[in-house]
mmCIF file of C-alpha atoms in Angstrom:
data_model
loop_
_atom_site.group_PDB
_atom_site.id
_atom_site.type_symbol
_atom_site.label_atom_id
_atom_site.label_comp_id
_atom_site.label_asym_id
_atom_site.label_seq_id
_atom_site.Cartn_x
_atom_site.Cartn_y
_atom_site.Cartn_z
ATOM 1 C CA UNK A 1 -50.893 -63.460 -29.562
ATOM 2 C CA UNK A 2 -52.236 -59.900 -28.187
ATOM 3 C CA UNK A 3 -51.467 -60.828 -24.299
ATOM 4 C CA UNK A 4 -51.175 -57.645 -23.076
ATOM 5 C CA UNK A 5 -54.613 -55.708 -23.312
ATOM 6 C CA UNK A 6 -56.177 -56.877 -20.428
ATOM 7 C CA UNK A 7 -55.747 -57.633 -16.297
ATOM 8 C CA UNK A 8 -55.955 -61.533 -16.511
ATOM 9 C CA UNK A 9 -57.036 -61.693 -13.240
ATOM 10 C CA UNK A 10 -59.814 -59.560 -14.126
ATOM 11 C CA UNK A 11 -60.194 -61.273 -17.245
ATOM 12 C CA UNK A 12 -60.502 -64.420 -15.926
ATOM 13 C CA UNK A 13 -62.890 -64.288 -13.098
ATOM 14 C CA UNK A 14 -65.627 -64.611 -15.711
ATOM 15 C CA UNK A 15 -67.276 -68.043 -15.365
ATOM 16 C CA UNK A 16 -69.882 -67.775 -17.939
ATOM 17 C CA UNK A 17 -72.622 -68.236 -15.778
ATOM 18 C CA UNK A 18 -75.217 -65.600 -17.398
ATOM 19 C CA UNK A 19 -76.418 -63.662 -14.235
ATOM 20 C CA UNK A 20 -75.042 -60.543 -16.309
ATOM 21 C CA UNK A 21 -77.664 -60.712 -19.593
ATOM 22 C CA UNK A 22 -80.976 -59.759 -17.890
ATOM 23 C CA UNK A 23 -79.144 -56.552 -16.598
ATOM 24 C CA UNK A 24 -77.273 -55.759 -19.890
ATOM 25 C CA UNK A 25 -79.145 -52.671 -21.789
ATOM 26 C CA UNK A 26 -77.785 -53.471 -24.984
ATOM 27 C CA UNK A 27 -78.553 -57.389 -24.862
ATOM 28 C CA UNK A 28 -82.199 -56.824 -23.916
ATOM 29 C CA UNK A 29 -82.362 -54.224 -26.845
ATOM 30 C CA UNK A 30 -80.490 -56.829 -29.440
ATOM 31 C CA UNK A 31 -80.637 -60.440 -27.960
ATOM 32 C CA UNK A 32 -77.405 -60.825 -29.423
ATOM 33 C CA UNK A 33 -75.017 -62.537 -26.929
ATOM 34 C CA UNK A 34 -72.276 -60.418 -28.386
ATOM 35 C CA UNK A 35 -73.991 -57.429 -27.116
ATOM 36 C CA UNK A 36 -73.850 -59.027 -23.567
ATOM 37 C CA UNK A 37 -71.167 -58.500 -20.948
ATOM 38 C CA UNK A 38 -70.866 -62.407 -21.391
ATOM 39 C CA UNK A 39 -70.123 -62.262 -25.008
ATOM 40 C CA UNK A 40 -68.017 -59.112 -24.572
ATOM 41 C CA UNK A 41 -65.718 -60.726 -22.784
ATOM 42 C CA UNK A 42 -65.312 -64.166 -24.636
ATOM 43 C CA UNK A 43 -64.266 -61.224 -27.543
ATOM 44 C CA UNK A 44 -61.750 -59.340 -24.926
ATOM 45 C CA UNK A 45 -60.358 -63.201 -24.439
ATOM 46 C CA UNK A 46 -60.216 -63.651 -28.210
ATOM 47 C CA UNK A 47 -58.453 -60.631 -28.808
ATOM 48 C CA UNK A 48 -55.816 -61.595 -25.638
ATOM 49 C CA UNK A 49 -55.033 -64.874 -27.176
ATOM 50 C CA UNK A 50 -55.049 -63.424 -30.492
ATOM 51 C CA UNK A 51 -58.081 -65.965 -32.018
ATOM 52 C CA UNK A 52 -59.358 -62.682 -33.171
ATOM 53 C CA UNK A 53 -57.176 -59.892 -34.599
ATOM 54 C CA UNK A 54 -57.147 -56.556 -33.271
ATOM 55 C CA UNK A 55 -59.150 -55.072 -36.390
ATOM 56 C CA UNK A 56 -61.693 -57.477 -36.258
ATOM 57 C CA UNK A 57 -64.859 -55.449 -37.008
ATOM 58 C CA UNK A 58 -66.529 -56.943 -34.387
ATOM 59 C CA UNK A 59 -63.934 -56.011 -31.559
ATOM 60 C CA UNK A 60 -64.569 -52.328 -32.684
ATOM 61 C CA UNK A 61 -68.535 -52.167 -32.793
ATOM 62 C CA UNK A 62 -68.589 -54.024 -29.382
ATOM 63 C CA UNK A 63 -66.759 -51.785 -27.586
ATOM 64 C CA UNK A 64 -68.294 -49.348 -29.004
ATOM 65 C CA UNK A 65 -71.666 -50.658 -28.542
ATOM 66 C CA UNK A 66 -71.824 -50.827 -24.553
ATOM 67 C CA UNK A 67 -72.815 -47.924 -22.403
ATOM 68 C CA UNK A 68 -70.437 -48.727 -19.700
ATOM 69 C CA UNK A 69 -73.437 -48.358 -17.183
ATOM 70 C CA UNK A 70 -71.815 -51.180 -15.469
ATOM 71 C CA UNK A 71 -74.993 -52.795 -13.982
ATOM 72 C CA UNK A 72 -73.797 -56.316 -15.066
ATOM 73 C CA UNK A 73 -71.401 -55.363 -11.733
ATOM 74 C CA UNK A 74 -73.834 -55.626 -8.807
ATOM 75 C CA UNK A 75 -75.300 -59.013 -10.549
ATOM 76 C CA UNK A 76 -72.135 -61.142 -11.217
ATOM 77 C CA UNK A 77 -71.710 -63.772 -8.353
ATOM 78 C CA UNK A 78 -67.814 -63.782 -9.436
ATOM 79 C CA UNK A 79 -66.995 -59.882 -8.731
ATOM 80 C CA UNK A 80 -66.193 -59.595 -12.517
ATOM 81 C CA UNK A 81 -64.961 -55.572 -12.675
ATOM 82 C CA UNK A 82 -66.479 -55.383 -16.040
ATOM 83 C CA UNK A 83 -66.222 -51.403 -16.110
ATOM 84 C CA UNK A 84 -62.138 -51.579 -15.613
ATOM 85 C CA UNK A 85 -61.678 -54.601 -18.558
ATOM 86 C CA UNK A 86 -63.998 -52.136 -20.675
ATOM 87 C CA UNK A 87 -61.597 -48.822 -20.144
ATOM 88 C CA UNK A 88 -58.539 -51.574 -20.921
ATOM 89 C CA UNK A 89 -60.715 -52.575 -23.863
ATOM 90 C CA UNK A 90 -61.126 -48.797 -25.739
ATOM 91 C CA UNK A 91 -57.698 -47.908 -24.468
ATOM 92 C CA UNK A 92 -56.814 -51.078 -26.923
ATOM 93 C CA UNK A 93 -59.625 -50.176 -29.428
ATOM 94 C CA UNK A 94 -59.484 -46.029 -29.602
ATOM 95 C CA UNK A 95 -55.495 -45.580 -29.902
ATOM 96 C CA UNK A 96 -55.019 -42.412 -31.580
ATOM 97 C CA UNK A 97 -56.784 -41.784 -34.587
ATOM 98 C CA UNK A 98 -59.141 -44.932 -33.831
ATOM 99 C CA UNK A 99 -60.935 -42.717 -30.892
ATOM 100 C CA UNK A 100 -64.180 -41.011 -31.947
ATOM 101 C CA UNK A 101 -63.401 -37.490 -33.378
ATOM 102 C CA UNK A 102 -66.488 -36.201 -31.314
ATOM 103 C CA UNK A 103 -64.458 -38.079 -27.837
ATOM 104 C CA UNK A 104 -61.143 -36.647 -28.873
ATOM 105 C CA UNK A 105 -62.769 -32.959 -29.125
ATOM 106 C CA UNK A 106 -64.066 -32.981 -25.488
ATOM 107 C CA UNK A 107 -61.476 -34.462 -24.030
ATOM 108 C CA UNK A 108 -58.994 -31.565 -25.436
ATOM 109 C CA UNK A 109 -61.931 -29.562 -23.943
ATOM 110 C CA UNK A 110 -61.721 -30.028 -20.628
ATOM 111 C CA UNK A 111 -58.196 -30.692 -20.367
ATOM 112 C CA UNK A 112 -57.846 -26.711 -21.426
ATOM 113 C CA UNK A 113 -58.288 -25.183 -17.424
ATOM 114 C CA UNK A 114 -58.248 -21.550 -18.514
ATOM 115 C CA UNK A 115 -61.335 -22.465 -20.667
ATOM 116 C CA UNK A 116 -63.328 -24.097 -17.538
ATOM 117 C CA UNK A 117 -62.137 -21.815 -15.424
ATOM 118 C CA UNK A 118 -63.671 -18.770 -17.838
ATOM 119 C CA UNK A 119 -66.872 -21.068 -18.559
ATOM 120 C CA UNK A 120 -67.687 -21.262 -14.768
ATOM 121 C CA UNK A 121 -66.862 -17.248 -14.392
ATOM 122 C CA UNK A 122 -69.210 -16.131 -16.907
ATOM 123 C CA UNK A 123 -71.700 -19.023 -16.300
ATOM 124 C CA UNK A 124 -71.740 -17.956 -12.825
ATOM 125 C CA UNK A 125 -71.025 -21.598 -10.837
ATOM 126 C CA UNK A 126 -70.052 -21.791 -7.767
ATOM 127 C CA UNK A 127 -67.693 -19.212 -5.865
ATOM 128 C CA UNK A 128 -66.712 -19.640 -2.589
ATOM 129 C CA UNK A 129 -63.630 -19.259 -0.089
ATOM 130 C CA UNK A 130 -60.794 -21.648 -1.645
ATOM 131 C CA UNK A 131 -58.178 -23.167 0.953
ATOM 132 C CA UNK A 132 -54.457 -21.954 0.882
ATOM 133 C CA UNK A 133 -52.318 -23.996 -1.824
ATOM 134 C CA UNK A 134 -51.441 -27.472 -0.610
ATOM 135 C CA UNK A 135 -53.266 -27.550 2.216
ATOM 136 C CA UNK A 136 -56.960 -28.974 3.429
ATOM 137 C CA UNK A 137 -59.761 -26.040 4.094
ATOM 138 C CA UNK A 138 -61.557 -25.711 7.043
ATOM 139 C CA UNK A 139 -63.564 -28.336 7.628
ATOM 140 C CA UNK A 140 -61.186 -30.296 5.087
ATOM 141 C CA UNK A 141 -63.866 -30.673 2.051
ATOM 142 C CA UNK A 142 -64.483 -28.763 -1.462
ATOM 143 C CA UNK A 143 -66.705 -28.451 -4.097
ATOM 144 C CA UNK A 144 -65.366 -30.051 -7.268
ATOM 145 C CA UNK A 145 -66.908 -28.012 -10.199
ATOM 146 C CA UNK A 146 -68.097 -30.187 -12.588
ATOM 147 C CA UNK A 147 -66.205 -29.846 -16.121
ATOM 148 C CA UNK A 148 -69.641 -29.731 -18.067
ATOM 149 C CA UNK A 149 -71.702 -28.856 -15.242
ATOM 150 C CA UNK A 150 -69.813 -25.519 -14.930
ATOM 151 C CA UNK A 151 -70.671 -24.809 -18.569
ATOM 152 C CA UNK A 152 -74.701 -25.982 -18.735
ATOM 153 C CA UNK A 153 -75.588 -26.331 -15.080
ATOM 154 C CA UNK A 154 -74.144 -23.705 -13.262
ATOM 155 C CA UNK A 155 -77.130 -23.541 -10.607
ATOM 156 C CA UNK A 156 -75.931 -27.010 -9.402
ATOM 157 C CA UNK A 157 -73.034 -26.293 -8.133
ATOM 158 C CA UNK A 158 -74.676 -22.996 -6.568
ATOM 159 C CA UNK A 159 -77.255 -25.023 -5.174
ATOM 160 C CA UNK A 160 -75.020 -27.567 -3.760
ATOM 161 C CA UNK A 161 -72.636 -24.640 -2.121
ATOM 162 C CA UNK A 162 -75.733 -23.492 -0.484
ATOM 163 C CA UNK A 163 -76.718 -26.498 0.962
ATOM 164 C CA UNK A 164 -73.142 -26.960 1.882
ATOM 165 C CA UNK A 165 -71.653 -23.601 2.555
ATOM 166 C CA UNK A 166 -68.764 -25.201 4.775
ATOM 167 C CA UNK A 167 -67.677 -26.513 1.284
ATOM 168 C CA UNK A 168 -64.405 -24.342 -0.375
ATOM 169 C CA UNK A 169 -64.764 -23.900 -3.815
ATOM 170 C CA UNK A 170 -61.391 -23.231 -5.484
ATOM 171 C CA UNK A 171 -62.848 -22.078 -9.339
ATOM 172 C CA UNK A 172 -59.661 -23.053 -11.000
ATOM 173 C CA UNK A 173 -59.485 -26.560 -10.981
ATOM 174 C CA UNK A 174 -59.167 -28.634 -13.429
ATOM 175 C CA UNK A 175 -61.198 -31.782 -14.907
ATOM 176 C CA UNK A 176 -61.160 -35.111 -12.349
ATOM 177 C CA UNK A 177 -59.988 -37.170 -15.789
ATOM 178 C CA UNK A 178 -63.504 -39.543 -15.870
ATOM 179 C CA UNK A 179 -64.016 -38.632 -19.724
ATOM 180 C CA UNK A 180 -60.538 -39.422 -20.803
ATOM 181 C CA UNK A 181 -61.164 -42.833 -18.597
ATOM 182 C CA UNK A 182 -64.165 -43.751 -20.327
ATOM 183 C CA UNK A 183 -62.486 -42.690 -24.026
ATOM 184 C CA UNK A 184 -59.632 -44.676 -24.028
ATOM 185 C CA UNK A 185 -57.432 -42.825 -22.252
ATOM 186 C CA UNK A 186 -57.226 -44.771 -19.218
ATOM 187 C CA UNK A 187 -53.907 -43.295 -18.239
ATOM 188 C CA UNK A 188 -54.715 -39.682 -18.816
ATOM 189 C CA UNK A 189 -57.603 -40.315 -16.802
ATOM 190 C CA UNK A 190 -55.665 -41.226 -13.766
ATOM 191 C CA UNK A 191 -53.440 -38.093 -14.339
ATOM 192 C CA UNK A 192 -56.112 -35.752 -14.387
ATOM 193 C CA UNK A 193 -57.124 -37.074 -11.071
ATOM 194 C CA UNK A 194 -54.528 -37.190 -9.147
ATOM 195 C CA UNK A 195 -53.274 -33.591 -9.978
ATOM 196 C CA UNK A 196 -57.335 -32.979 -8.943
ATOM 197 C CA UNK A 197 -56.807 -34.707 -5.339
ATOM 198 C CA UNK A 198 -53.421 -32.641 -5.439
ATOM 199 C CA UNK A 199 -55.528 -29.547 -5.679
ATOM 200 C CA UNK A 200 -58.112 -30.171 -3.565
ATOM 201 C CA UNK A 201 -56.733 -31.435 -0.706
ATOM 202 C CA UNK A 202 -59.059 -33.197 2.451
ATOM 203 C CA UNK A 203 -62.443 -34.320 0.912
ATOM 204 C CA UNK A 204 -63.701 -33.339 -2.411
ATOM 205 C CA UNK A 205 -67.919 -33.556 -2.648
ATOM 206 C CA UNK A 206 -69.210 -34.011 -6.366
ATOM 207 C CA UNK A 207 -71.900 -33.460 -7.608
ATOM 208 C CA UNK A 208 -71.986 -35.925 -10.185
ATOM 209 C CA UNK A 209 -72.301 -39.780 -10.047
ATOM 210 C CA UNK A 210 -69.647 -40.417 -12.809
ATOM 211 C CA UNK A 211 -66.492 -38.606 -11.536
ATOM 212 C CA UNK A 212 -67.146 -39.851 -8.056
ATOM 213 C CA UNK A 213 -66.567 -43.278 -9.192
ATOM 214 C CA UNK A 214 -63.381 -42.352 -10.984
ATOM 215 C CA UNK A 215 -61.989 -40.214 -8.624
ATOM 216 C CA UNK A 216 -62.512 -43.029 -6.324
ATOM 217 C CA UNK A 217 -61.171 -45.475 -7.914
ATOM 218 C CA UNK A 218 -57.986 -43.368 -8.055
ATOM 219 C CA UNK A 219 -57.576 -41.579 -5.282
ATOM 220 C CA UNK A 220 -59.606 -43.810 -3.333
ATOM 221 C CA UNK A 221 -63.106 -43.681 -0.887
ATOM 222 C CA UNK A 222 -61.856 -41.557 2.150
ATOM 223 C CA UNK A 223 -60.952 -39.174 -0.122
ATOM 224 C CA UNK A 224 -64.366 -38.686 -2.427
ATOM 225 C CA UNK A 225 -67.991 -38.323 -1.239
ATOM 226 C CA UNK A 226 -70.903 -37.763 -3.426
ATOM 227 C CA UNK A 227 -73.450 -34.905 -2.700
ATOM 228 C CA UNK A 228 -76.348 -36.578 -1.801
ATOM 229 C CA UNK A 229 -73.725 -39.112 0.711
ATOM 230 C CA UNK A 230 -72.313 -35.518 2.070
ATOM 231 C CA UNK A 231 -75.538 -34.232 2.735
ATOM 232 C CA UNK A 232 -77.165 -37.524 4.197
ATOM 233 C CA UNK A 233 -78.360 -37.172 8.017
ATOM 234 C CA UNK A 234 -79.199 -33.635 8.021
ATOM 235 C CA UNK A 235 -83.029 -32.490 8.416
ATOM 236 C CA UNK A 236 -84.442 -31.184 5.541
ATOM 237 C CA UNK A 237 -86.745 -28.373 7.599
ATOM 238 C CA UNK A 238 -89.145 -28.031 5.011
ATOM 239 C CA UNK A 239 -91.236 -29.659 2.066
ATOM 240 C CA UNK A 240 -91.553 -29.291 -2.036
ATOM 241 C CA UNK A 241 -94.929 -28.158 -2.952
ATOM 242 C CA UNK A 242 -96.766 -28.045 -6.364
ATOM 243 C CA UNK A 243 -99.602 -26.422 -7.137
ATOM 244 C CA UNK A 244 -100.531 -25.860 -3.082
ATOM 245 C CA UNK A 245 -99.794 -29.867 -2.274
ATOM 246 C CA UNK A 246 -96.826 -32.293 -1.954
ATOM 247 C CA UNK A 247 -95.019 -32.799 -5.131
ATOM 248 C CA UNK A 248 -94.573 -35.912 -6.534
ATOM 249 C CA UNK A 249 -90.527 -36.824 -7.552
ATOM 250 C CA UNK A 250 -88.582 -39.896 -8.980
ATOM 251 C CA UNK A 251 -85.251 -41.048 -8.798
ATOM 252 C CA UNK A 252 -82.967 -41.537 -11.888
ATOM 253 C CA UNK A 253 -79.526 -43.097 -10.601
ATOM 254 C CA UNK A 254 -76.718 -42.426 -11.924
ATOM 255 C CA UNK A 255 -75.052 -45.934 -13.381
ATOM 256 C CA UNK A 256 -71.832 -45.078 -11.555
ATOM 257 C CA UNK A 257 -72.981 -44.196 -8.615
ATOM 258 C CA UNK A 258 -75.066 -47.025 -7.862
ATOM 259 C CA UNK A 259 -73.138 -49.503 -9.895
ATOM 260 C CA UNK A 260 -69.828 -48.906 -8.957
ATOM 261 C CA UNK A 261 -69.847 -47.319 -5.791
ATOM 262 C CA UNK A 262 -72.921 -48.809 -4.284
ATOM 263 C CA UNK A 263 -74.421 -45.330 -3.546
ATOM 264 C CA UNK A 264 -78.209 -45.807 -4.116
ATOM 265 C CA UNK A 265 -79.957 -45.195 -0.668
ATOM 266 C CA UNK A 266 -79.034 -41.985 0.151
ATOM 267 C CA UNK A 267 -80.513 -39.731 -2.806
ATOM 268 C CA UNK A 268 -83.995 -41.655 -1.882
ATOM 269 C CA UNK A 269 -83.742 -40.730 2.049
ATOM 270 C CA UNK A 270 -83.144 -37.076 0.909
ATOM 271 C CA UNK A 271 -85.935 -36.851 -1.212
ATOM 272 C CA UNK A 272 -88.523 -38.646 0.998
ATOM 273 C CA UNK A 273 -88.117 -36.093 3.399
ATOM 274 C CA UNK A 274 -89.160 -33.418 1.271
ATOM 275 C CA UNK A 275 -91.710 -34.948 -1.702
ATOM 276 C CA UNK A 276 -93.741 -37.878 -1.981
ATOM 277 C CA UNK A 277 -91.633 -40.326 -3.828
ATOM 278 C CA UNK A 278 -92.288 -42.672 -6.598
ATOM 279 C CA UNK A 279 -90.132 -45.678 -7.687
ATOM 280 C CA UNK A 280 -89.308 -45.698 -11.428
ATOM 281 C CA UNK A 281 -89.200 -49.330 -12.201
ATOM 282 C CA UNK A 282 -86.092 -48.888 -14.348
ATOM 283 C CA UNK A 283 -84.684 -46.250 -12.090
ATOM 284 C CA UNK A 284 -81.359 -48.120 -11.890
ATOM 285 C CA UNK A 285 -81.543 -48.960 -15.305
ATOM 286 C CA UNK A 286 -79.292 -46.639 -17.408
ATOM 287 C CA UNK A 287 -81.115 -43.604 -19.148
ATOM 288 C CA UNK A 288 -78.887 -43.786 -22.593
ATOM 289 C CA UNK A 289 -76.346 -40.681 -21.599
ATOM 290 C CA UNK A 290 -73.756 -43.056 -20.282
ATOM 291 C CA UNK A 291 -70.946 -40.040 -20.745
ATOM 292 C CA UNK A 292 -70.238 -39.469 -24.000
ATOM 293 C CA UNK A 293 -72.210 -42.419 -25.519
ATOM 294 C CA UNK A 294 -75.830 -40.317 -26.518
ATOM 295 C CA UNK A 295 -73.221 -38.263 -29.240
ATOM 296 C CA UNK A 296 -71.188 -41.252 -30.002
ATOM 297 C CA UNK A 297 -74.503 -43.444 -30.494
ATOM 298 C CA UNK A 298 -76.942 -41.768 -30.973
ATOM 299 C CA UNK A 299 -79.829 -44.037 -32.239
ATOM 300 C CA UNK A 300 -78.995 -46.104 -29.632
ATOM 301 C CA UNK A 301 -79.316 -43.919 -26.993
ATOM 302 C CA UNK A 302 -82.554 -42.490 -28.034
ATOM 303 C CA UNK A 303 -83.941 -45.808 -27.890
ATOM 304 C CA UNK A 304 -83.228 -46.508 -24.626
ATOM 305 C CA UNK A 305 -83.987 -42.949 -23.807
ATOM 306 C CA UNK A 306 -87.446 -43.063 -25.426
ATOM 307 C CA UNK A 307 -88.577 -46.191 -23.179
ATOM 308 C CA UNK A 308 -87.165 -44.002 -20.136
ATOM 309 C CA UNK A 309 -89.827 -41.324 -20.626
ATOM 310 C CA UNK A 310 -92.550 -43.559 -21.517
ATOM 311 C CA UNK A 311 -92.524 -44.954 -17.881
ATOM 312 C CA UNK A 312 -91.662 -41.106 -16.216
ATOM 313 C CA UNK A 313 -94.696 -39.837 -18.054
ATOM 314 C CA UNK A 314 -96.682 -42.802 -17.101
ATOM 315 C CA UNK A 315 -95.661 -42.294 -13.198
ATOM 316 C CA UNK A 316 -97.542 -39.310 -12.813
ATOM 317 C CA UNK A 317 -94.749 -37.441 -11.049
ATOM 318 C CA UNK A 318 -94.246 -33.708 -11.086
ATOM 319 C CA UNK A 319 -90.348 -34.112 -10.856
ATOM 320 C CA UNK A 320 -87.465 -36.390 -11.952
ATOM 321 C CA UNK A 321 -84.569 -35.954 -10.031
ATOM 322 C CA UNK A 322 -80.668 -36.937 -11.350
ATOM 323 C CA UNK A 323 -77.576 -36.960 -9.395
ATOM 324 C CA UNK A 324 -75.476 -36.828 -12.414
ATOM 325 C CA UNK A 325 -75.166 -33.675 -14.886
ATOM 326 C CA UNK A 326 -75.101 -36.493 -18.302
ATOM 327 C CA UNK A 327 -77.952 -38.005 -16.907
ATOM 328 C CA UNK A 328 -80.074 -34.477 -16.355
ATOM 329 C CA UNK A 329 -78.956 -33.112 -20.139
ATOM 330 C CA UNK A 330 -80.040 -36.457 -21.394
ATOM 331 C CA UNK A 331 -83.899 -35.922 -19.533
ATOM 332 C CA UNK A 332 -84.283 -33.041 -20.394
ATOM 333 C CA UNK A 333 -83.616 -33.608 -24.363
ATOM 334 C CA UNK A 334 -85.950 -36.394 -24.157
ATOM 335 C CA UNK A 335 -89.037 -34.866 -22.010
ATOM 336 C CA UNK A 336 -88.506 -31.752 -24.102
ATOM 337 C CA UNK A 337 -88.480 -33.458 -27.105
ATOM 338 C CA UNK A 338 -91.929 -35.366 -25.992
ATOM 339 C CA UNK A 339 -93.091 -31.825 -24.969
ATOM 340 C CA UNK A 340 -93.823 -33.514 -21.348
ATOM 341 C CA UNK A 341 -95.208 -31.481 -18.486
ATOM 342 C CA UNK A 342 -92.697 -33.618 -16.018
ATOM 343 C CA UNK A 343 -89.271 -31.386 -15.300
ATOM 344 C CA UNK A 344 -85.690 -32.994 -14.702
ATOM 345 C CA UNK A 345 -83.877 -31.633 -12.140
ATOM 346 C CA UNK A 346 -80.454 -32.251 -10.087
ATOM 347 C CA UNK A 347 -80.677 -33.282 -6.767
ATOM 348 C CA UNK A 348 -79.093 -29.916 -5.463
ATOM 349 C CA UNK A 349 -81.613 -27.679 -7.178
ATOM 350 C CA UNK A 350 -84.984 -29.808 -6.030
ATOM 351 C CA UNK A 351 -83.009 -29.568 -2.244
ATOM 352 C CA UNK A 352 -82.737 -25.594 -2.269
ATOM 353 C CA UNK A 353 -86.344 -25.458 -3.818
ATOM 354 C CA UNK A 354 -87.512 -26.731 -0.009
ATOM 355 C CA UNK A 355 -90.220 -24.529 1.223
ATOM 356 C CA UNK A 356 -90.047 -24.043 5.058
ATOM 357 C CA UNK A 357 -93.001 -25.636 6.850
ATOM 358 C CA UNK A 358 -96.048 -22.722 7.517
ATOM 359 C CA UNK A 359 -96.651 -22.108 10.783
ATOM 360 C CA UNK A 360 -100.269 -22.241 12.135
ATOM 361 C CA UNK A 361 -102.175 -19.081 12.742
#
């Protein structure tokens, strides 16, 4: 008997009932109940009371297998935390040598700070005032510099400074832990954020969906605010125009965000204000980034990710507009790839693109 992978009280508030398959990504692409959160957790109870053993082949494709998006979360009339028994299940399943080679390269990655620190220098993120060692800035918030995002999308975090200049930005800190989470590395994870909320003390905004939902489930929600949540009340002053009229944006959420945090309403106010917005009917559906998953499956991915810009293309939109820096690499790959006239774009950058209304002659 296994008996220690898994939170039995998590484990056990499953009651079968099925609410989860419509939601599940990888079910409606399969129809397999295995590839359900349903069926994924009658395997995490096999492999607790040791009916299956821990190399069953099936234990290791399954975990593999889900995105992690987490949308079976919102739908479960039992409050099943499916996302936490799936970071016990890979901490289980990717011990050592057992985690993906391409996972076990990043996370070494981003747990080397000189190496963010210099990507985000000669990248050019965000600079700004950073508070005195150990204690809060003015205004007691920062700018968390994305580990990636400093890399790829350095105008994010340069767009989200200036629409937030009372925002510190210290430039060397260190990764908020959500990829080591997500990999297996559950406890790792936890240590790389708590020496973050160490060294950003008061509130730290992110600009990305995923680490907020880590960092708050570690350091907890007083402490973490997401962009578009930190930016929420405050008049836009101005409108996005294309070609000389409105532009026309959608919404792609970020599965965290809106899964696990709730955060959902707030990216759509901000917009509205600014373009005429369009409703993606999947738009809380995952895209197929899901963190590390679009390298680690890649097939997969691209068939979710495929269906995705069938239904932004057939939208008519000018923009599509991401809150999450996985979510806007994985766009762009696929609307690129489809040679598409639509542009993905991070919240912060569509924001500071605001032209201020024209005044009348």
């Amino acid at each position: 008997m296994t008996g220690d992978v898994f939170n039995p009280e998590q484990l056990s508030r499953c009651i079968s009932c099925g609410f989860c398959l419509p939601a599940c990504p990888t079910y409606a692409m399969t129809g397999d109940e295995a590839s359900s959160p349903r069926g994924r957790i009658t395997l995490m109870r096999a492999l607790q009371d040791g009916s299956l053993p821990p190399d069953d082949d099936t234990l290791a494709e399954q975990s593999s297998f889900c995105l992690g998006c987490r949308a079976c979360e919102p739908v479960c009339p039992a409050g099943v935390e499916y996302g936490s028994l799936l970071e016990q299940w890979r901490v289980h399943q990717w011990r050592g040598r057992r985690r993906p080679l391409v996972a076990r390269a990043l996370m070494l990655l981003v747990e080397r700070r000189w190496l963010l620190r210099l990507s985000g220098l000669v990248r050019r993120a965000a600079r700004g005032p950073a508070a005195a060692p150990g204690t809060a800035p003015t205004g007691g918030a920062q700018l968390m510099l994305g580990c990636v995002e400093r890399g790829l999308y350095p105008a994010v975090s340069r767009a989200a400074h200036a629409l937030a200049p009372e925002l510190a930005v210290p430039t060397a800190q260190g990764c908020c832990g959500a990829l080591h989470a997500h990999n297996g590395d559950l406890a790792g994870g936890e240590r790389l954020a708590e020496r973050l909320g160490e060294e950003l003390p008061g509130t730290i905004v992110t600009t990305s969906g995923g680490c907020a939902a880590h960092l708050t489930s570690v350091l907890g929600s007083d402490r973490v605010r997401e962009l578009s949540t930190w930016l929420a009340g405050r008049p836009a002053g101005g409108e996005l125009r294309v070609a000389g009229r409105r532009a026309r944006v959608a919404l792609q959420d970020s599965c965290h965000l809106r899964n696990g945090l709730g955060v959902f309403a707030e990216p759509r106010a901000l917009l509205r204000q600014v373009a005429d917005y369009v409703e993606l009917p999947s738009a809380a559906a995952c895209c197929g980034a899901a963190g590390t998953y679009s390298l680690l499956r890649p097939r997969e991915s691209r068939r979710i990710l495929d269906a995705k810009i069938d239904e932004i293309e057939a939208a008519g939109v000018d923009l599509v507009v991401v809150v999450n820096p996985g979510c806007l690499r994985q766009l762009r790959t696929g609307l690129r790839r489809r040679r598409s006239t639509v542009r993905a774009v991070h919240l912060a950058e569509l924001l500071t693109r605001v032209e201020p209304p024209s005044r009348p002659a």
